[in-house]
mmCIF file of C-alpha atoms in Angstrom:
data_model
loop_
_atom_site.group_PDB
_atom_site.id
_atom_site.type_symbol
_atom_site.label_atom_id
_atom_site.label_comp_id
_atom_site.label_asym_id
_atom_site.label_seq_id
_atom_site.Cartn_x
_atom_site.Cartn_y
_atom_site.Cartn_z
ATOM 1 C CA MET A 1 91.573 115.104 91.778
ATOM 2 C CA TYR A 2 93.326 112.073 91.804
ATOM 3 C CA SER A 3 92.652 108.307 93.028
ATOM 4 C CA VAL A 4 95.216 106.475 95.046
ATOM 5 C CA ASN A 5 94.614 102.639 95.015
ATOM 6 C CA LEU A 6 97.217 100.320 96.096
ATOM 7 C CA ILE A 7 97.686 96.863 94.669
ATOM 8 C CA SER A 8 97.086 93.810 97.548
ATOM 9 C CA GLU A 9 101.108 93.416 97.647
ATOM 10 C CA ALA A 10 101.459 97.326 98.622
ATOM 11 C CA HIS A 11 99.064 97.192 101.287
ATOM 12 C CA GLN A 12 101.250 94.057 102.497
ATOM 13 C CA ASP A 13 104.208 96.678 102.532
ATOM 14 C CA LEU A 14 102.548 99.043 104.317
ATOM 15 C CA LEU A 15 102.065 96.703 107.492
ATOM 16 C CA VAL A 16 105.730 95.816 107.842
ATOM 17 C CA LEU A 17 106.910 99.872 107.854
ATOM 18 C CA PRO A 18 107.801 101.572 110.805
ATOM 19 C CA GLU A 19 105.166 103.673 112.324
ATOM 20 C CA ASN A 20 107.041 106.703 111.436
ATOM 21 C CA ILE A 21 107.406 106.051 107.830
ATOM 22 C CA LEU A 22 104.401 104.701 107.625
ATOM 23 C CA LYS A 23 102.987 108.224 108.359
ATOM 24 C CA GLU A 24 105.059 109.772 106.007
ATOM 25 C CA VAL A 25 103.929 107.479 102.964
ATOM 26 C CA ILE A 26 100.269 108.225 103.706
ATOM 27 C CA ASP A 27 101.022 111.970 103.740
ATOM 28 C CA TYR A 28 102.336 111.377 100.394
ATOM 29 C CA PHE A 29 99.400 109.528 99.248
ATOM 30 C CA TYR A 30 97.263 112.755 100.068
ATOM 31 C CA LYS A 31 99.753 114.513 98.055
ATOM 32 C CA PHE A 32 99.307 112.206 95.224
ATOM 33 C CA GLU A 33 95.273 113.224 95.056
ATOM 34 C CA LYS A 34 96.135 116.479 94.268
ATOM 35 C CA ASP A 35 98.865 116.000 92.092
ATOM 36 C CA PRO A 36 101.337 113.101 91.879
ATOM 37 C CA TYR A 37 103.801 114.993 89.205
ATOM 38 C CA LYS A 38 104.857 117.199 91.470
ATOM 39 C CA TYR A 39 105.949 114.723 94.098
ATOM 40 C CA SER A 40 107.319 112.323 91.926
ATOM 41 C CA SER A 41 109.803 111.538 89.193
ATOM 42 C CA LYS A 42 109.804 108.817 86.222
ATOM 43 C CA LEU A 43 111.275 105.643 86.465
ATOM 44 C CA HIS A 44 113.208 104.022 83.682
ATOM 45 C CA ASN A 45 114.856 100.662 82.925
ATOM 46 C CA GLN A 46 118.001 100.376 85.043
ATOM 47 C CA GLY A 47 119.704 97.062 85.280
ATOM 48 C CA GLY A 48 116.836 94.853 83.159
ATOM 49 C CA LEU A 49 114.175 96.141 85.651
ATOM 50 C CA ASN A 50 112.019 98.109 83.032
ATOM 51 C CA LEU A 51 109.920 100.519 84.836
ATOM 52 C CA GLU A 52 109.135 102.779 82.108
ATOM 53 C CA GLY A 53 105.860 104.725 82.773
ATOM 54 C CA TYR A 54 106.067 104.444 86.522
ATOM 55 C CA ARG A 55 107.304 106.807 88.730
ATOM 56 C CA LYS A 56 108.940 107.260 92.433
ATOM 57 C CA THR A 57 108.804 109.261 95.250
ATOM 58 C CA TYR A 58 111.409 109.326 97.770
ATOM 59 C CA VAL A 59 110.436 108.717 101.684
ATOM 60 C CA ALA A 60 112.338 109.048 104.949
ATOM 61 C CA GLU A 61 115.363 110.926 103.653
ATOM 62 C CA ALA A 62 115.603 108.752 100.887
ATOM 63 C CA THR A 63 115.548 105.531 102.283
ATOM 64 C CA TYR A 64 112.497 104.355 101.231
ATOM 65 C CA ARG A 65 110.403 104.753 97.839
ATOM 66 C CA ILE A 66 106.994 104.684 96.753
ATOM 67 C CA VAL A 67 106.623 103.218 93.015
ATOM 68 C CA PHE A 68 103.156 103.820 91.348
ATOM 69 C CA GLN A 69 101.804 104.384 87.961
ATOM 70 C CA ILE A 70 99.124 107.368 87.307
ATOM 71 C CA GLU A 71 96.148 105.911 84.897
ATOM 72 C CA ASN A 72 94.672 108.691 82.968
ATOM 73 C CA GLY A 73 91.144 107.765 81.845
ATOM 74 C CA VAL A 74 87.898 108.844 82.473
ATOM 75 C CA THR A 75 88.968 108.837 86.097
ATOM 76 C CA LYS A 76 92.498 109.585 87.602
ATOM 77 C CA ILE A 77 93.938 106.854 89.385
ATOM 78 C CA VAL A 78 97.642 106.600 90.875
ATOM 79 C CA GLU A 79 97.841 102.750 91.655
ATOM 80 C CA VAL A 80 100.379 102.030 94.169
ATOM 81 C CA ILE A 81 102.520 98.856 93.304
ATOM 82 C CA ALA A 82 105.338 98.831 95.945
ATOM 83 C CA VAL A 83 106.476 100.541 99.133
ATOM 84 C CA GLY A 84 110.008 99.514 100.551
ATOM 85 C CA LYS A 85 113.294 100.388 101.315
ATOM 86 C CA ARG A 86 115.832 101.269 98.228
ATOM 87 C CA ASP A 87 118.768 99.020 99.618
ATOM 88 C CA ASN A 88 120.034 97.037 96.589
ATOM 89 C CA LYS A 89 117.122 98.383 94.566
ATOM 90 C CA GLU A 90 114.764 95.995 96.601
ATOM 91 C CA VAL A 91 111.679 97.916 96.115
ATOM 92 C CA TYR A 92 112.368 98.186 92.205
ATOM 93 C CA SER A 93 112.853 94.266 92.114
ATOM 94 C CA GLU A 94 109.553 94.179 94.183
ATOM 95 C CA ALA A 95 107.534 96.531 91.984
ATOM 96 C CA PHE A 96 109.254 94.779 88.532
ATOM 97 C CA ASP A 97 108.153 91.128 89.804
ATOM 98 C CA ARG A 98 104.515 92.775 90.437
ATOM 99 C CA ILE A 99 103.958 93.994 87.387
ATOM 100 C CA LYS A 100 105.032 91.421 85.205
#
């Protein structure tokens, strides 16, 4: 089992999501507790946004993304970095700024 943790900025991201999108995001958090690898894909360095080591999940028919990192240590943790729209790589820019 994995534990899902959100950085404070990701908590703020959730507050502005439409209710139907928020429900889908939370459903993914439960899936991440079982197997985050199964429900995500790797991120890479895109256009100067180096998100190697992070993962993404498509939400709301691929209009939103969950960006997170899986930490494997004594405990298994999924750390959510950002949740937001993909428009113009907006969520990726936010995630990159938050991890710098």
